[in-house]
mmCIF file of C-alpha atoms in Angstrom:
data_model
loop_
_atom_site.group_PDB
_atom_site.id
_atom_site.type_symbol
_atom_site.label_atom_id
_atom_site.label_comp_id
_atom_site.label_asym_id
_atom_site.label_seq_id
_atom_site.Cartn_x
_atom_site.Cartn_y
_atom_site.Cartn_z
ATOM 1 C CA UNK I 7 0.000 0.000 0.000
ATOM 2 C CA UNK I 8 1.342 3.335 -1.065
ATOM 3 C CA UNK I 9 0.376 5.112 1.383
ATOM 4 C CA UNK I 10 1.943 2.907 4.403
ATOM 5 C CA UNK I 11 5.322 3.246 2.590
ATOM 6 C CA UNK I 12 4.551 6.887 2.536
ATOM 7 C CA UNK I 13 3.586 6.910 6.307
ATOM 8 C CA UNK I 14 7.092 5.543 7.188
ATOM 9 C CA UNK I 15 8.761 7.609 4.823
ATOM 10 C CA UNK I 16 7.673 10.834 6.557
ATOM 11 C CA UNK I 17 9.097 9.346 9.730
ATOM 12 C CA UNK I 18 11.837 8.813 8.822
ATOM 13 C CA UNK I 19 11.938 4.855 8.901
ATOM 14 C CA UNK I 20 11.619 1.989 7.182
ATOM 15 C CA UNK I 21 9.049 -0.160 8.507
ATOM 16 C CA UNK I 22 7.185 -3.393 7.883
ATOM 17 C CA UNK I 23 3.401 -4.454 8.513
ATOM 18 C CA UNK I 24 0.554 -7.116 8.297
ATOM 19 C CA UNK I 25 -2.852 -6.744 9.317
ATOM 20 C CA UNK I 26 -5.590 -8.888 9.672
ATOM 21 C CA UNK I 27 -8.868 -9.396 9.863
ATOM 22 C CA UNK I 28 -9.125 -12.195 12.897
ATOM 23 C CA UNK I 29 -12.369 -13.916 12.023
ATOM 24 C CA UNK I 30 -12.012 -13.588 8.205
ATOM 25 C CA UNK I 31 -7.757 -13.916 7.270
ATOM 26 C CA UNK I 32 -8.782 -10.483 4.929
ATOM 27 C CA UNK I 33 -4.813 -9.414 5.221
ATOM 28 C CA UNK I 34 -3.167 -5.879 3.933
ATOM 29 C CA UNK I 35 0.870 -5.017 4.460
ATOM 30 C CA UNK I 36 3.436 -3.861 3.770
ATOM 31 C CA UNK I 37 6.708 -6.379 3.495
ATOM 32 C CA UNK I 38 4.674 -8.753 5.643
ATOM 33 C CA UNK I 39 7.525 -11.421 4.972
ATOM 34 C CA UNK I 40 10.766 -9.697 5.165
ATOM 35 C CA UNK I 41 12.429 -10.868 8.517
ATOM 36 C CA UNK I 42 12.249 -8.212 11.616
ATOM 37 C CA UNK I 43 13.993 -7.708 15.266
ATOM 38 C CA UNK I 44 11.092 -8.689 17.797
ATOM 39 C CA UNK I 45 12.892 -7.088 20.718
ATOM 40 C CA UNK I 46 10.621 -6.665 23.407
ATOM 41 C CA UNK I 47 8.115 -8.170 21.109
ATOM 42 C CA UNK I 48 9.787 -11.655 21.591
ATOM 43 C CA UNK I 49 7.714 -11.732 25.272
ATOM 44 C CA UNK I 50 4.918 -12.593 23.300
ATOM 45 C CA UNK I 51 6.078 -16.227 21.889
ATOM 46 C CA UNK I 52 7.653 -16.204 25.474
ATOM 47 C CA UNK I 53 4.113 -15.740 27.443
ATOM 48 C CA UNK I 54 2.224 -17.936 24.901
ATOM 49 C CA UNK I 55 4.941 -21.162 25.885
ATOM 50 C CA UNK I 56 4.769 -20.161 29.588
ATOM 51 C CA UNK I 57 0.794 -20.486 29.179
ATOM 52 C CA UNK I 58 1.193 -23.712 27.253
ATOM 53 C CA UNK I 59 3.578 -25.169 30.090
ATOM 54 C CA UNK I 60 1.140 -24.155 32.586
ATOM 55 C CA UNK I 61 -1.440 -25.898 30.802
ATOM 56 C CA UNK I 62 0.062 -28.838 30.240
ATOM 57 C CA UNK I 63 1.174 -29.208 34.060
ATOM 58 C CA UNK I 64 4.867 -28.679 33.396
ATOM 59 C CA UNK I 65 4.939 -25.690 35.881
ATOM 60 C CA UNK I 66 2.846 -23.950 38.568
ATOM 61 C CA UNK I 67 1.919 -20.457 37.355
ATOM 62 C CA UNK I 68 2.054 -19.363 41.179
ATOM 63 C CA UNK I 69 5.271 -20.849 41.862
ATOM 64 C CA UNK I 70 7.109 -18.592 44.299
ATOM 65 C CA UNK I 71 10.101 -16.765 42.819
ATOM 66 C CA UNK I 72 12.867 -14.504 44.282
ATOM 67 C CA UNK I 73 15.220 -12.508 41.887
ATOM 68 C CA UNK I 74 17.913 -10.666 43.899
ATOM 69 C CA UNK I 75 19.586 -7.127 43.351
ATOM 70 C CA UNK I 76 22.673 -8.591 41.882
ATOM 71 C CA UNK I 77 20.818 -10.840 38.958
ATOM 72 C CA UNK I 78 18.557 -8.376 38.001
ATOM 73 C CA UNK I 79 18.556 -7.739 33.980
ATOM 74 C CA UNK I 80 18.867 -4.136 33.319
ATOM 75 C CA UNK I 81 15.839 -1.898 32.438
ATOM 76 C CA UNK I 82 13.736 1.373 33.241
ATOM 77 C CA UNK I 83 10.760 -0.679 34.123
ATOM 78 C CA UNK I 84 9.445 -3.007 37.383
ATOM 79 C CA UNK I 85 11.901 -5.702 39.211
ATOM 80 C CA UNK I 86 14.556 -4.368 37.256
ATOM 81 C CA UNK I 87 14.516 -0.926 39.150
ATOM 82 C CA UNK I 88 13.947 -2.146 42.415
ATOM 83 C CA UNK I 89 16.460 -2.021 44.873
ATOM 84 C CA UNK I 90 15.649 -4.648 47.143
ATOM 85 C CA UNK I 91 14.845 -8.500 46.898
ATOM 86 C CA UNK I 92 11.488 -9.448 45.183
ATOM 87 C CA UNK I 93 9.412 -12.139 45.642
ATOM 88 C CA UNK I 94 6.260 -12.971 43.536
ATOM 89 C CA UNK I 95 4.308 -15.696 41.391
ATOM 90 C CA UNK I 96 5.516 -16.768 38.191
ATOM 91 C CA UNK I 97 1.829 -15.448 36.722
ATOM 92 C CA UNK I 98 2.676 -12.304 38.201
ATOM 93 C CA UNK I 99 6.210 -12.075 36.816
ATOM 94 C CA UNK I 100 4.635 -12.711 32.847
ATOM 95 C CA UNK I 101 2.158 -9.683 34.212
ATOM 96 C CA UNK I 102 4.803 -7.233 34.280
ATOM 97 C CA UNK I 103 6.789 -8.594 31.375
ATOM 98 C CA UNK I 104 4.032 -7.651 29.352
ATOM 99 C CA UNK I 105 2.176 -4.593 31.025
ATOM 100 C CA UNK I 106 5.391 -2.923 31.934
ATOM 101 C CA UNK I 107 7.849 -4.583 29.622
ATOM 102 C CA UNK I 108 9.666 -5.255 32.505
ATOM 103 C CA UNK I 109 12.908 -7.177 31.457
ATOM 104 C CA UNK I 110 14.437 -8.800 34.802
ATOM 105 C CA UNK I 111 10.357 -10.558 35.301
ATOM 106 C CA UNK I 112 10.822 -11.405 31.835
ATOM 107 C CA UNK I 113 14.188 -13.204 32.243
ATOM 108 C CA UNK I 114 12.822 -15.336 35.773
ATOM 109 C CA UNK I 115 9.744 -16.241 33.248
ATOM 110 C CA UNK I 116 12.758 -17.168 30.283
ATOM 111 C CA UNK I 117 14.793 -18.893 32.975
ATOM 112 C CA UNK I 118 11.820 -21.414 34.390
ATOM 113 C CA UNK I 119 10.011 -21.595 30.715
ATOM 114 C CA UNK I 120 13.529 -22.617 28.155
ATOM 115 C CA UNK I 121 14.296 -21.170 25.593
ATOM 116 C CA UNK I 122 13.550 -24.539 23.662
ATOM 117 C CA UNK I 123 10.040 -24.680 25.001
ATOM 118 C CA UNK I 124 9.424 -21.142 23.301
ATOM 119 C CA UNK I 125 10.451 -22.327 20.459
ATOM 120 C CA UNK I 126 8.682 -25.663 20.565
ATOM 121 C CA UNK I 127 5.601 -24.041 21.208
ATOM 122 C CA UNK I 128 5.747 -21.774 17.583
ATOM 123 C CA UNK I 129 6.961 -25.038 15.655
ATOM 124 C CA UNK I 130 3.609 -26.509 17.103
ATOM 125 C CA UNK I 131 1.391 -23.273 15.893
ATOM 126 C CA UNK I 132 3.392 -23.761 12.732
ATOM 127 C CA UNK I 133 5.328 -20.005 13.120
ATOM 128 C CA UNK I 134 8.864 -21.453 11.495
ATOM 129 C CA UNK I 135 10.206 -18.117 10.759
ATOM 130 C CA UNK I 136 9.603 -16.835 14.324
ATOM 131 C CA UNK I 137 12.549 -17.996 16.733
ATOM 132 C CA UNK I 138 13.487 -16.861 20.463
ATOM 133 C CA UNK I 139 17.636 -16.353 20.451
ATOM 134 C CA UNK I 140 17.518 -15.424 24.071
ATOM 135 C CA UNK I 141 16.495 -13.274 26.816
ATOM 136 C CA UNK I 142 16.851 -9.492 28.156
ATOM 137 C CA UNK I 143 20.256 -10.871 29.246
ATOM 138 C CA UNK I 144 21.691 -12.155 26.713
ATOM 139 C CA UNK I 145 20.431 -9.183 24.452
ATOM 140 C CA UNK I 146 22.175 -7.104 26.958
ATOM 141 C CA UNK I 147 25.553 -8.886 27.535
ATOM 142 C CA UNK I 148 25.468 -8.861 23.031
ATOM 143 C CA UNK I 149 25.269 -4.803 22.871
ATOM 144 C CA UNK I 150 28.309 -4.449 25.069
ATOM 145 C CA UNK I 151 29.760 -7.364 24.007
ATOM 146 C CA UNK I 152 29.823 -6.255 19.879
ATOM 147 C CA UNK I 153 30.085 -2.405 20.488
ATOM 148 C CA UNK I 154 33.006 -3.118 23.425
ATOM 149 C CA UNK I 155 31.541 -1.095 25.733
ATOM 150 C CA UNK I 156 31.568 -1.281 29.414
ATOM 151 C CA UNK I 157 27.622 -0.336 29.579
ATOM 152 C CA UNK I 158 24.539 1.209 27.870
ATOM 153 C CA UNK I 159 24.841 4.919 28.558
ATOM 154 C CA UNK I 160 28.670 4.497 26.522
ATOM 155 C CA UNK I 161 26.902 2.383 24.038
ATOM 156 C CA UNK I 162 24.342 5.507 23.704
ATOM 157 C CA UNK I 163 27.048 8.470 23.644
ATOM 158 C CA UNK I 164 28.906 6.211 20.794
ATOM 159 C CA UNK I 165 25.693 4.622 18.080
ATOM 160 C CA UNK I 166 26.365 6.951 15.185
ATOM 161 C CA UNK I 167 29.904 6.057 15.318
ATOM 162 C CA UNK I 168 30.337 4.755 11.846
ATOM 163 C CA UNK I 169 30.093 0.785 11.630
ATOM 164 C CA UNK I 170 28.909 0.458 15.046
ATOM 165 C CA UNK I 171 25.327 -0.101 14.430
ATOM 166 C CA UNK I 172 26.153 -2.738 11.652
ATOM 167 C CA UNK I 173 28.157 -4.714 14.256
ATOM 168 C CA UNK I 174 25.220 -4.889 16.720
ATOM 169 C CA UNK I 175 23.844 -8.682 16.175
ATOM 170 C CA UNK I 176 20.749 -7.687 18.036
ATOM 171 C CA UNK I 177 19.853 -5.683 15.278
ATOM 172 C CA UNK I 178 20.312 -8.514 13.107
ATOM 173 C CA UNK I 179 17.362 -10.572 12.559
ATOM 174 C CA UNK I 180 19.525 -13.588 11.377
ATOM 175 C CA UNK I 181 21.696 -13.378 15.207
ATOM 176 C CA UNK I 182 18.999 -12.495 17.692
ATOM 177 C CA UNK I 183 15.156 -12.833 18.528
ATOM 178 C CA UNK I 184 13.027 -12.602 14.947
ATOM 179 C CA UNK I 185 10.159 -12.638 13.336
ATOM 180 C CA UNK I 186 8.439 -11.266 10.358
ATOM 181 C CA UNK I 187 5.286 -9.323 10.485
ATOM 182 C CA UNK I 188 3.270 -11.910 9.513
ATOM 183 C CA UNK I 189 3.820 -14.399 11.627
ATOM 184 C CA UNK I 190 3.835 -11.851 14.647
ATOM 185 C CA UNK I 191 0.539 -10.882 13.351
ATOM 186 C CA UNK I 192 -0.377 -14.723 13.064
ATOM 187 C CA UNK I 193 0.430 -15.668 16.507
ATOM 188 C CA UNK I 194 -1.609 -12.650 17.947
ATOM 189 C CA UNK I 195 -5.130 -13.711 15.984
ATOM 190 C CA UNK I 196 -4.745 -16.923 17.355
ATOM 191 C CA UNK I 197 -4.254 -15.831 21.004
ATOM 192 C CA UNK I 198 -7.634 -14.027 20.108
ATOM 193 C CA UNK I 199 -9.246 -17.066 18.400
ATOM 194 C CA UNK I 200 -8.115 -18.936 21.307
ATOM 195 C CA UNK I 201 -5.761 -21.292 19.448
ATOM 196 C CA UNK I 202 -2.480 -20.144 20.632
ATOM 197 C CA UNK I 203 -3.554 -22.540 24.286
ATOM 198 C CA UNK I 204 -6.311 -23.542 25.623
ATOM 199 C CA UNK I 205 -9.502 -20.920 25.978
ATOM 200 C CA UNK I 206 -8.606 -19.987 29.609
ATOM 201 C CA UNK I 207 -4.921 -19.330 28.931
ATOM 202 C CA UNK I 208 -6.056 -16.957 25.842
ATOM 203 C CA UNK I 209 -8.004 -15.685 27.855
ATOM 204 C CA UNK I 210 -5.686 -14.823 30.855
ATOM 205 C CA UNK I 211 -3.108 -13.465 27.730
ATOM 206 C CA UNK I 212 -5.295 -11.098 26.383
ATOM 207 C CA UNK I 213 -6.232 -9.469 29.625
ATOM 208 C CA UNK I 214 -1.832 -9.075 29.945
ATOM 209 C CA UNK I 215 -2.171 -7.482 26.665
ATOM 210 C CA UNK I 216 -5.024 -5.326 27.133
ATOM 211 C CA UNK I 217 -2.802 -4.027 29.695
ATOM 212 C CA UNK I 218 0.345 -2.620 28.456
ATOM 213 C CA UNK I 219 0.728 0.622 29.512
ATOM 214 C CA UNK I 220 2.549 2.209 26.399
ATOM 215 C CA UNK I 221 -0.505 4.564 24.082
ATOM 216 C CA UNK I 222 2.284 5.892 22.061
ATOM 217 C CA UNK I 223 1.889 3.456 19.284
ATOM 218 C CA UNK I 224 -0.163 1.510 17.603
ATOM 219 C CA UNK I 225 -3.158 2.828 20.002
ATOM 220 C CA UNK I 226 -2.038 6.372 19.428
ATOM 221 C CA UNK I 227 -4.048 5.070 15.803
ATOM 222 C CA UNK I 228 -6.804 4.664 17.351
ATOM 223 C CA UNK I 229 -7.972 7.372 19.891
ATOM 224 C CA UNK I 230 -11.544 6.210 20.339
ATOM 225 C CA UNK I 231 -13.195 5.286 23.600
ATOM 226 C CA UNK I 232 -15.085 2.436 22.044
ATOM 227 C CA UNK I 233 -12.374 0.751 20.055
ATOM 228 C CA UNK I 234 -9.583 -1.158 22.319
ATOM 229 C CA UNK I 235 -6.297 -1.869 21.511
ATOM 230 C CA UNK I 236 -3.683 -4.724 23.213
ATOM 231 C CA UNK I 237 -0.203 -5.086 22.190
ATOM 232 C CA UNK I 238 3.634 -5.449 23.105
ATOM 233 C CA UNK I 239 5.698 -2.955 22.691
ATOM 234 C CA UNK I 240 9.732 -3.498 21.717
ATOM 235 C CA UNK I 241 11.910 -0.897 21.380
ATOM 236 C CA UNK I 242 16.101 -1.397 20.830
ATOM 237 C CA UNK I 243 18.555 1.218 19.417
ATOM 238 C CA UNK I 244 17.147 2.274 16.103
ATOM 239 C CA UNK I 245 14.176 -0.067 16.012
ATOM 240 C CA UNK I 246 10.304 0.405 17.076
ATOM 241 C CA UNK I 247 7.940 -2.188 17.010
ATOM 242 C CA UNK I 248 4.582 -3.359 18.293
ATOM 243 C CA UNK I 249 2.001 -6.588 17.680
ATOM 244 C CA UNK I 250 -1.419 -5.781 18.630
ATOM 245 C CA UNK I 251 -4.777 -6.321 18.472
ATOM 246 C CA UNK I 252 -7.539 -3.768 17.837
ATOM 247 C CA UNK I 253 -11.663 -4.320 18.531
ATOM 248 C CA UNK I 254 -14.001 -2.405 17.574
ATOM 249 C CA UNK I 255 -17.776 -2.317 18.641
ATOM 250 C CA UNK I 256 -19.253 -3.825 16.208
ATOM 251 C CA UNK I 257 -17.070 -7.092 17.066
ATOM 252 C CA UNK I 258 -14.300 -6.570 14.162
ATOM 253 C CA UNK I 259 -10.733 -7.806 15.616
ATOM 254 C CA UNK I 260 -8.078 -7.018 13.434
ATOM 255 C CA UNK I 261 -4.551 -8.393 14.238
ATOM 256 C CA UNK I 262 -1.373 -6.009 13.667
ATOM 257 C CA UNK I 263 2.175 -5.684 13.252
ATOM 258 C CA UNK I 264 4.354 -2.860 12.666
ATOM 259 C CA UNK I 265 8.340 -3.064 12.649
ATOM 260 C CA UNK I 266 10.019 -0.195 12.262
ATOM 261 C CA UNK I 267 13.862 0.909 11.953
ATOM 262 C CA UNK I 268 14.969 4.362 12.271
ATOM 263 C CA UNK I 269 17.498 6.005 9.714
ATOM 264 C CA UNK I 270 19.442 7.820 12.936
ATOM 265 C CA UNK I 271 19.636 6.652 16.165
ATOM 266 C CA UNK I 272 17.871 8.531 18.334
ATOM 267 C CA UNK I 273 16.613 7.599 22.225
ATOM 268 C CA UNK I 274 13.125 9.684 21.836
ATOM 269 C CA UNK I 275 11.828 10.058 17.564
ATOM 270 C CA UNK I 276 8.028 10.719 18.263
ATOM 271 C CA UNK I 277 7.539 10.595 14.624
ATOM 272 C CA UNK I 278 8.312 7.213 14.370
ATOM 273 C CA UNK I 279 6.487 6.570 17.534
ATOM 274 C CA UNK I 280 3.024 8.389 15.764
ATOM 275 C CA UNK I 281 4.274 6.716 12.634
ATOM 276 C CA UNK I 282 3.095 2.803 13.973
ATOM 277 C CA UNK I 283 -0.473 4.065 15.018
ATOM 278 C CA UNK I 284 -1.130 6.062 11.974
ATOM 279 C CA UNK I 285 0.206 2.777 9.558
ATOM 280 C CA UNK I 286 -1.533 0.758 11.838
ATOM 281 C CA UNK I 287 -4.881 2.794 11.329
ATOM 282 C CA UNK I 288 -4.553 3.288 7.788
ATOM 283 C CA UNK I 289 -3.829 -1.009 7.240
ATOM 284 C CA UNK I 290 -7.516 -1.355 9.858
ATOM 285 C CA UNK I 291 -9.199 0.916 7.764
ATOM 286 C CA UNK I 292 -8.675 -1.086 4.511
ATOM 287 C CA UNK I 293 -9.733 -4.130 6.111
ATOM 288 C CA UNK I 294 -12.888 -2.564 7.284
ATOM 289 C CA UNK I 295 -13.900 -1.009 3.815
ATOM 290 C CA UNK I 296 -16.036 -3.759 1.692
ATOM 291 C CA UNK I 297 -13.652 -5.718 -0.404
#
């Protein structure tokens, strides 16, 4: 569509999307099959396998967990600010991994689930070209490791260095977590049809998902009080993503995935930011007009 590309272009990205209709498969994008950098997105595929393991009786969703000061992964959000020692439920861990993007609750959820259980779980729901590399941690150890840094703030002062961005594998679909839109898009519709685990697990997902915190994306597409919007944010050097699903009242679901990548690195680019909601609008829109 050329007025996606256009959308993007104004922001000063490239980006990637699919959208699609839930209940019908009625799909638009943009690039729906080029591979993408989940990021954050990858605790998606993580909190469908934890549900599945749950489900299956290969783990207690209120198992007690403590994560300590010291093996906390870094991050602005949750556990992994916290000073002190935390205790809480697995269940409660994927919460904040999801509403908060919190990275340390993520890891504890990585760490108990496997990363081959993740990845299990999308060979099962047949997303091949969607594979879990790692966790926060390992994402984190990567950026210092490749850019030889000694933490993030140096890694910050030095990304338009030339090369350095190029050596970063987690920007690299083919060395870290991946996807491409489609599948992302995929494995959202069928947490909604309730075929990504059984109907109660779905249903405990999309409740996570309804509440993310972040309206600076793909809901900032959609600022009605009658149409809702659930999704995972990700958000790593020069890319911007979220996976999402938006209702309306008159019971239309329509699955969607925007990947973005920034031409300049840049902590705070609004535009792109405005850029996923107003692609992500403009893709909902075509589905709803009669085909």
């Amino acid at each position: 569509m050329r007025r996606l590309a256009e959308v993007f272009r104004a922001a000063g990205v490239t980006g990637h999307l699919h959208a699609v209709d839930v209940d019908t498969g009625r799909a638009v994008g943009v690039g729906p099959d080029e591979p993408v950098v989940l990021a954050s997105v990858y605790k998606v595929p993580l909190l469908v396998a934890f549900h599945r393991r749950a489900a299956a009786g290969a783990l207690d969703p209120a198992e007690r967990t403590v994560l300590a000061p010291a093996d906390r992964t870094p991050g602005p959000t949750g556990t992994s600010i916290m000073l002190d020692e935390v205790a809480m439920s697995l269940r409660d861990l994927a919460a904040l991994m999801i509403t908060v993007s919190d990275n340390a609750a993520a890891d504890a959820v990585y760490d108990r689930v496997g990363r081959d259980a993740v990845n299990a779980a999308l060979d099962e729901l047949g997303l091949a070209r969607t594979r879990v590399a790692g966790n926060g941690r390992d994402l984190h150890a990567s950026l210092l490791a490749d850019a030889a840094v000694g933490d993030l703030a140096e890694l910050w002062d030095r990304l338009d260095e030339p090369g350095l961005l190029g050596r970063l594998s987690a920007l690299d679909p083919a060395r870290t977590s991946r996807s491409t839109p489609r599948e992302a898009a995929a494995l959202l519709a069928m947490i909604w049809r309730d075929e990504a685990a059984p109907p109660a697990a779905c249903a405990a997902m999309r409740r996570l998902l309804g509440l993310q915190v972040w309206p600076h994306r793909l809901a900032s597409g959609f600022p009605f009080d009658d149409v809702v919007v659930s999704g995972k944010t990700g958000t790593l050097a020069t890319v911007r993503n979220e996976a999402g699903v938006v209702e309306y009242p008159d019971g239309g679901r329509y699955a969607v995935a925007v990947f973005t990548r920034a031409h300049v690195p840049a902590a705070v680019l609004p535009a792109a930011d405005a850029a996923i909601g107003t692609a992500a609008r403009l893709a909902v829109e075509a589905l709803r007009r009669p085909s």
